[in-house]
mmCIF file of C-alpha atoms and ligand atoms in Angstrom:
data_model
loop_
_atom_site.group_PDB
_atom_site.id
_atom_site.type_symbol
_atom_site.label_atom_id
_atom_site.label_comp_id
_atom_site.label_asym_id
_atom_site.label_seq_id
_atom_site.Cartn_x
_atom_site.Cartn_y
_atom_site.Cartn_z
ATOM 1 C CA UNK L 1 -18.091 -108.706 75.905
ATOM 2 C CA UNK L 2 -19.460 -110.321 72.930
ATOM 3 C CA UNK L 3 -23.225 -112.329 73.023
ATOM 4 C CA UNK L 4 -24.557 -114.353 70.679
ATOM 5 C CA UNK L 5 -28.380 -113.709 70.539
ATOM 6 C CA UNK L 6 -30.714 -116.526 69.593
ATOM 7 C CA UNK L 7 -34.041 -115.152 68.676
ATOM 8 C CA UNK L 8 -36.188 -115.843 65.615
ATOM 9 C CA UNK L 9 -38.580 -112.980 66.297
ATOM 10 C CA UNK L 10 -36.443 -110.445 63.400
ATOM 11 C CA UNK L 11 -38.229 -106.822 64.720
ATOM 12 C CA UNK L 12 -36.986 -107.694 68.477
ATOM 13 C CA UNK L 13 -33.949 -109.139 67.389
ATOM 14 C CA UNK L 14 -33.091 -106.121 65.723
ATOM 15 C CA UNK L 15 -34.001 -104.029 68.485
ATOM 16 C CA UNK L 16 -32.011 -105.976 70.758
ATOM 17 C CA UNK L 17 -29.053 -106.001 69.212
ATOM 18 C CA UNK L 18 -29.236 -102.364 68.079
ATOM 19 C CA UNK L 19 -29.940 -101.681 71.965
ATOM 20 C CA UNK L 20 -27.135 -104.023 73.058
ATOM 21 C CA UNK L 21 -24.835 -102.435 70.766
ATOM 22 C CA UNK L 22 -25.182 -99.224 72.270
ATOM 23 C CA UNK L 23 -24.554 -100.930 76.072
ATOM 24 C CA UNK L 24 -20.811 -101.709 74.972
ATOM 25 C CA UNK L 25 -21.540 -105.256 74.136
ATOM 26 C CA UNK L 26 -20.532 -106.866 70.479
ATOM 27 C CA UNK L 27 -23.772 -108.771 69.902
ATOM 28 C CA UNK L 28 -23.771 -111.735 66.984
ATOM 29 C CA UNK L 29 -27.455 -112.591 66.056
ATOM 30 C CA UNK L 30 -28.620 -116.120 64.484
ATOM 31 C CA UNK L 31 -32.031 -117.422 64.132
ATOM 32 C CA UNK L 32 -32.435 -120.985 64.615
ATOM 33 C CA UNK L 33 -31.045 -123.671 67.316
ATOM 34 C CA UNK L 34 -28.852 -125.501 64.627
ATOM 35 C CA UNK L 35 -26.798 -122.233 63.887
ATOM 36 C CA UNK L 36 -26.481 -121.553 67.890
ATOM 37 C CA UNK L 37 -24.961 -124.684 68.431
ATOM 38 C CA UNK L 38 -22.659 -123.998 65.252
ATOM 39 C CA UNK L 39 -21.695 -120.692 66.902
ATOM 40 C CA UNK L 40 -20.793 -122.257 69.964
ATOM 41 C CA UNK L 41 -18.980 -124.713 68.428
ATOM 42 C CA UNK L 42 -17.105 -122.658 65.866
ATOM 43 C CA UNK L 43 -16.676 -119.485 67.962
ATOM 44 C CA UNK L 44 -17.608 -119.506 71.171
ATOM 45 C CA UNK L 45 -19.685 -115.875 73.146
ATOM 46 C CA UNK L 46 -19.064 -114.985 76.543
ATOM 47 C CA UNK L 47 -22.709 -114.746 76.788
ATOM 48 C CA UNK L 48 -25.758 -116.419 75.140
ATOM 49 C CA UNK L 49 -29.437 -114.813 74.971
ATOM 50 C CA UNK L 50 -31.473 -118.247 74.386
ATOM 51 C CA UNK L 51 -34.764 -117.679 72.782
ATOM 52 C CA UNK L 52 -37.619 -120.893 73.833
ATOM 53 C CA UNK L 53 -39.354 -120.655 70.986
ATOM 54 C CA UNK L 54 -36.967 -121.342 67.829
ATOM 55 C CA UNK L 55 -38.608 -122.981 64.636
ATOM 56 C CA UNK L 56 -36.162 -125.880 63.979
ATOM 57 C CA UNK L 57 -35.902 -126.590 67.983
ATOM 58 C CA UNK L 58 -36.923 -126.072 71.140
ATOM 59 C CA UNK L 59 -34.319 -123.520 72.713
ATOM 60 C CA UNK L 60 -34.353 -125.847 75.893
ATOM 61 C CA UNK L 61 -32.984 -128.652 73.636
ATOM 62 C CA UNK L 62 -30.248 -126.068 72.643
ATOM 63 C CA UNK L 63 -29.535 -126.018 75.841
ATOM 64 C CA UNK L 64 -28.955 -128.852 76.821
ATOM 65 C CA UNK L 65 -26.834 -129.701 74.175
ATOM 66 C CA UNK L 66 -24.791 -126.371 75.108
ATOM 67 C CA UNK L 67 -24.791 -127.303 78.991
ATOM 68 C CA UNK L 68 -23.222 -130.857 77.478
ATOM 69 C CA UNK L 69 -19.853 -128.659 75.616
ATOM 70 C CA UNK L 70 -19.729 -126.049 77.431
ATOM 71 C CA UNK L 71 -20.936 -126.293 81.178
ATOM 72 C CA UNK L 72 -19.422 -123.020 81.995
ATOM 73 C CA UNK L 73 -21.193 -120.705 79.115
ATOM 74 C CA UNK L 74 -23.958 -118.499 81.057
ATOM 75 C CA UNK L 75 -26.977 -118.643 78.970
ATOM 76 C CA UNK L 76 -29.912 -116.516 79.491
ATOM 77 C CA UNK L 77 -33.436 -118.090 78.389
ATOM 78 C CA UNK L 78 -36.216 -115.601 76.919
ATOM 79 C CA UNK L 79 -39.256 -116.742 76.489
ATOM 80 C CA UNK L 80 -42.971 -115.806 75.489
ATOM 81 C CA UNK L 81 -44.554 -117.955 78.545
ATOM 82 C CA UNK L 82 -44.407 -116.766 81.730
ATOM 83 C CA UNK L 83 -45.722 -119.814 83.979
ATOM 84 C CA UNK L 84 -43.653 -121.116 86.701
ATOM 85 C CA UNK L 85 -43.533 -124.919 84.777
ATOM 86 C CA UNK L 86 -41.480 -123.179 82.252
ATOM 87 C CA UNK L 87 -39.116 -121.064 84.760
ATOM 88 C CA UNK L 88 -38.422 -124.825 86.476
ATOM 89 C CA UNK L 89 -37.872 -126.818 83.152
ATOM 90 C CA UNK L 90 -35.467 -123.848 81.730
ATOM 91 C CA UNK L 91 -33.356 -123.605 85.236
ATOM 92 C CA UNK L 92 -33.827 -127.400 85.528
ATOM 93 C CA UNK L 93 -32.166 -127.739 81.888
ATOM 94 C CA UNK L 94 -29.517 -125.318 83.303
ATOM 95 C CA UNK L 95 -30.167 -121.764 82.078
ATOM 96 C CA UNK L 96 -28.486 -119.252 84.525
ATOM 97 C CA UNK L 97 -31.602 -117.055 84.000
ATOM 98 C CA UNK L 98 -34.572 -116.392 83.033
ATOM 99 C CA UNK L 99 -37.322 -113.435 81.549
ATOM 100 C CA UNK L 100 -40.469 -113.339 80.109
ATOM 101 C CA UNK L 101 -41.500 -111.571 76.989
ATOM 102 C CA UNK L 102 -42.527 -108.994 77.066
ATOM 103 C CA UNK L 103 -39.627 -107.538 79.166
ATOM 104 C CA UNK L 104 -37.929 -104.030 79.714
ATOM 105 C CA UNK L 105 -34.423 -103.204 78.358
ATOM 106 C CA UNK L 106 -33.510 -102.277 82.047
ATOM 107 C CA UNK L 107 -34.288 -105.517 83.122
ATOM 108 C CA UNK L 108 -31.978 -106.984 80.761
ATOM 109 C CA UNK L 109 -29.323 -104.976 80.872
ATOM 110 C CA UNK L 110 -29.565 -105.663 84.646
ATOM 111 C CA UNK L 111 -29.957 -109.212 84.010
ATOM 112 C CA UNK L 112 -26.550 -109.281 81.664
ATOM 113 C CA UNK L 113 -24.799 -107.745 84.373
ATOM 114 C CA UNK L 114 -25.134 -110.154 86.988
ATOM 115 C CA UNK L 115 -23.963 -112.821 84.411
ATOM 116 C CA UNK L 116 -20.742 -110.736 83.270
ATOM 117 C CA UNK L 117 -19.747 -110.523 87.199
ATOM 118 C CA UNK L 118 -20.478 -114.254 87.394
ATOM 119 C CA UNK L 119 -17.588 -115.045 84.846
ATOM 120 C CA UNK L 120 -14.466 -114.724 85.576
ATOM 121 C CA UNK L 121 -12.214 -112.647 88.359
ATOM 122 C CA UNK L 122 -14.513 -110.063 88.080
ATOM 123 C CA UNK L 123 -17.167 -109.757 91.303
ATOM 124 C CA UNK L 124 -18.066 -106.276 90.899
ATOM 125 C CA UNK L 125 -19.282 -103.812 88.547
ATOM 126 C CA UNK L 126 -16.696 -101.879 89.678
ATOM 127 C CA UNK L 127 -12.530 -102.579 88.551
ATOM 128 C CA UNK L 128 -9.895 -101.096 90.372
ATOM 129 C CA UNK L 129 -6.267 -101.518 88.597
ATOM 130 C CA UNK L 130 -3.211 -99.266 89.530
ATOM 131 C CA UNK L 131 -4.586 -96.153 88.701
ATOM 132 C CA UNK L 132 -7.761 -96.715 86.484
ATOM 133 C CA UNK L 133 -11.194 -97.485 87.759
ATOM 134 C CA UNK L 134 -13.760 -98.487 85.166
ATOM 135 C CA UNK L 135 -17.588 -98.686 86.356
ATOM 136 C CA UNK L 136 -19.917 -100.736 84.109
ATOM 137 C CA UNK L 137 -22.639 -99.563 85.687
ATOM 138 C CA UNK L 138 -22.354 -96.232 83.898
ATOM 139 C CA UNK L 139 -19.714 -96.981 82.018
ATOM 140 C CA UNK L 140 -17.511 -94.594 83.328
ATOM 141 C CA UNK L 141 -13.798 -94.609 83.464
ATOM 142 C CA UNK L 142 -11.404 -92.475 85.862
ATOM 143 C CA UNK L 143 -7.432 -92.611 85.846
ATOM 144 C CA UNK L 144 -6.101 -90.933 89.030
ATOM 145 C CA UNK L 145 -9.580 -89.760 89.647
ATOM 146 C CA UNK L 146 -10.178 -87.427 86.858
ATOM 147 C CA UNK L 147 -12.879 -89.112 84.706
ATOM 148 C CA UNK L 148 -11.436 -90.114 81.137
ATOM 149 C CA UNK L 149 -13.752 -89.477 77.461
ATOM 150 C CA UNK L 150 -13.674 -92.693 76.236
ATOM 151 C CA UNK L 151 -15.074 -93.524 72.977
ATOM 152 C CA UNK L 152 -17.182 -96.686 72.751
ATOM 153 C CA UNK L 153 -14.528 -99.225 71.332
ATOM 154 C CA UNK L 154 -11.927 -97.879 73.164
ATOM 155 C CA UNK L 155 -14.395 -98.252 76.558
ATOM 156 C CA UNK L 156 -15.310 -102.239 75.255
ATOM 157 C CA UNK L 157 -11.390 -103.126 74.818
ATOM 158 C CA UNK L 158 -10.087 -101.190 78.402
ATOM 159 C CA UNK L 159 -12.844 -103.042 79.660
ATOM 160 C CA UNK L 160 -11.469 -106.867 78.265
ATOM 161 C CA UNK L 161 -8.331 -106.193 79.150
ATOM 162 C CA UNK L 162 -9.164 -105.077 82.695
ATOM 163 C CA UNK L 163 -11.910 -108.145 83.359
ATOM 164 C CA UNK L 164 -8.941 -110.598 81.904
ATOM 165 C CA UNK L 165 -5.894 -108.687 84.108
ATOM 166 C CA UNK L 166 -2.941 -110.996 84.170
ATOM 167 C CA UNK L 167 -3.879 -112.489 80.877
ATOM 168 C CA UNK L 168 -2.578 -112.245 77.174
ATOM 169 C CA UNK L 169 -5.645 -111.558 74.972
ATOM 170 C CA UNK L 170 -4.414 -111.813 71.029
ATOM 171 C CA UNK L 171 -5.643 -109.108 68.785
ATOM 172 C CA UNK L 172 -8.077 -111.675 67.492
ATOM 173 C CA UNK L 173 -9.589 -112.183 70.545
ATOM 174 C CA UNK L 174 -10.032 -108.661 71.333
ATOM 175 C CA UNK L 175 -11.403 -107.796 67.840
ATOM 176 C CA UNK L 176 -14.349 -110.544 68.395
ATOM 177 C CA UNK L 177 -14.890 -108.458 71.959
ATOM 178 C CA UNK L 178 -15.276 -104.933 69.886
ATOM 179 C CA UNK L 179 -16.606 -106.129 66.720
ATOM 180 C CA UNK L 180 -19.979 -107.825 65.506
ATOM 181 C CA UNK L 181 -20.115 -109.875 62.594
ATOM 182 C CA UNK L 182 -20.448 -107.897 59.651
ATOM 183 C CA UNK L 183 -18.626 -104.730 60.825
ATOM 184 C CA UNK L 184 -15.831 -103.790 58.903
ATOM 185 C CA UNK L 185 -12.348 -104.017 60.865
ATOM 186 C CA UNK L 186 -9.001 -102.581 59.721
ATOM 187 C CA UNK L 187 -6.299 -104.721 59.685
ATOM 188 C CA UNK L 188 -4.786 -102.529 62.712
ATOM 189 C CA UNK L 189 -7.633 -101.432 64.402
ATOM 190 C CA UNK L 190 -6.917 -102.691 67.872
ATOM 191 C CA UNK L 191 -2.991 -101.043 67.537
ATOM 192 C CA UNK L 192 -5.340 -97.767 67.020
ATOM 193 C CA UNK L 193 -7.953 -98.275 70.053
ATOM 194 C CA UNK L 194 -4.629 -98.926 72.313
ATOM 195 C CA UNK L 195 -3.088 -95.921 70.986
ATOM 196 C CA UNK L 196 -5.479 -93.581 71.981
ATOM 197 C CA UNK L 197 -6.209 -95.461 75.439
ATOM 198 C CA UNK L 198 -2.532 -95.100 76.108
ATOM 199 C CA UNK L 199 -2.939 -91.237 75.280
ATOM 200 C CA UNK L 200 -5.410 -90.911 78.141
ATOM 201 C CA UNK L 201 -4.648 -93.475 80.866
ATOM 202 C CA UNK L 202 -0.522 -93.256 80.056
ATOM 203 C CA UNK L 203 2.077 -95.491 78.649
ATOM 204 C CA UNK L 204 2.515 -98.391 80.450
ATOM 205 C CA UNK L 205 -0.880 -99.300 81.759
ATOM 206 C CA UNK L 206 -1.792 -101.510 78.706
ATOM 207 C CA UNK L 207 1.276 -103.600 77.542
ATOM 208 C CA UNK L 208 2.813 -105.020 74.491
ATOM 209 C CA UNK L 209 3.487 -108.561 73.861
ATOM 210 C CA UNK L 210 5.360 -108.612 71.277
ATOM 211 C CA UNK L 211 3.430 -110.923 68.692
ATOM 212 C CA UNK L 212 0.792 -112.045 70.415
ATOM 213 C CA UNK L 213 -1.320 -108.976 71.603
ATOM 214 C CA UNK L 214 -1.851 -106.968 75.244
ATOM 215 C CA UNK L 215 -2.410 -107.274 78.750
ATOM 216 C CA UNK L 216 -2.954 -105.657 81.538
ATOM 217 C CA UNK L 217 -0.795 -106.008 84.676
ATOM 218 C CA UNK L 218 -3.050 -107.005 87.768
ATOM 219 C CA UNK L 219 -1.168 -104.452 89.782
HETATM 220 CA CA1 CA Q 1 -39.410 -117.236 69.001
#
């Protein structure tokens, strides 16, 4: 799951994204409206954390202009105000939610959650395929009901593939899921992640196609 965080506010962006990272998410950071709407443009998140306050814009313009491309693109607004005028205008501008600053990790995390069941097939926080059950809310995995040691990366690519069941995803796509900007990536380093998920979970639950990348059956 990759997000694109929107925050001018360096200390908490840092902390967010160092927090985030640890939550299985890829997390991109940028600092004014102008580069969001670049991001967007260029290389789309599944998920967007929208500061209000940016110093070029007002994040509820961004929004606006993001609700215009891309209707479907959940976008949480943070904000410094907490007064119910501001709540209305940022769902009114179409923000899928809302917090106020100052706000607990928990909360977020919480918060992100309901937004990653919102997109796509997925409805819980719970996926059931063939033998292998992944739970995001702990993050746990199980294959034929012995729980599976997962490391992170290899957790954050099971999970794609398992939220996207039925679907191709390219290695390119999956890399962007695992992989911030910045972070150095191997020219094989989702062949590697399979590898070793195909070690624990067996040989045929993540397939190969040939030349494009891997999927996972929905059955
Ligand atoms: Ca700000």
């Amino acid at each position: 799951m990759q997000i694109l965080l929107v925050e001018d506010d360096q200390p908490l962006a840092q902390g967010l994204k160092a927090a985030l990272g640890r939550q299985h998410y890829s997390v991109n950071h940028v600092d004014t409206g102008r580069a969001c709407l670049h991001v967007v443009e260029t290389e789309p998140p599944d998920i967007i954390i929208l500061d209000i306050g940016l110093p070029d814009m007002s994040g509820l313009k961004v929004l606006e202009s993001i609700r215009s491309r891309s209707p479907g693109l959940p976008v949480l607004l943070l904000t410094a105000r907490d007064t119910l005028h501001d709540k209305v205008t940022g769902l009114d501008s179409g923000a899928d939610d809302y917090l106020a600053k100052p706000f607990e990790m928990s909360e977020l995390l919480a918060r992100l959650r309901v937004l990653e069941r919102r997109l796509g097939s997925v409805k819980s926080t719970q996926i059931t395929i063939g033998p292998v059950v992944l739970d995001n809310s702990n993050q746990s995995v199980t294959c034929r009901g012995e729980p599976e040691e997962l490391t992170r990366r290899e957790y954050m690519l099971l999970k794609a593939l398992m939220e996207n069941a039925g679907r191709v995803m390219t290695r390119n796509t999956l890399e962007t899921k695992l992989y911030s900007w910045g972070e150095e990536i191997c020219s094989n380093t989702v062949e590697v992640h399979v590898h070793h998920l195909r070690k624990k979970l067996g040989t045929d639950f993540i397939r190969t196609v040939r030349g494009v990348g891997y999927k996972v059956n929905t059955t």
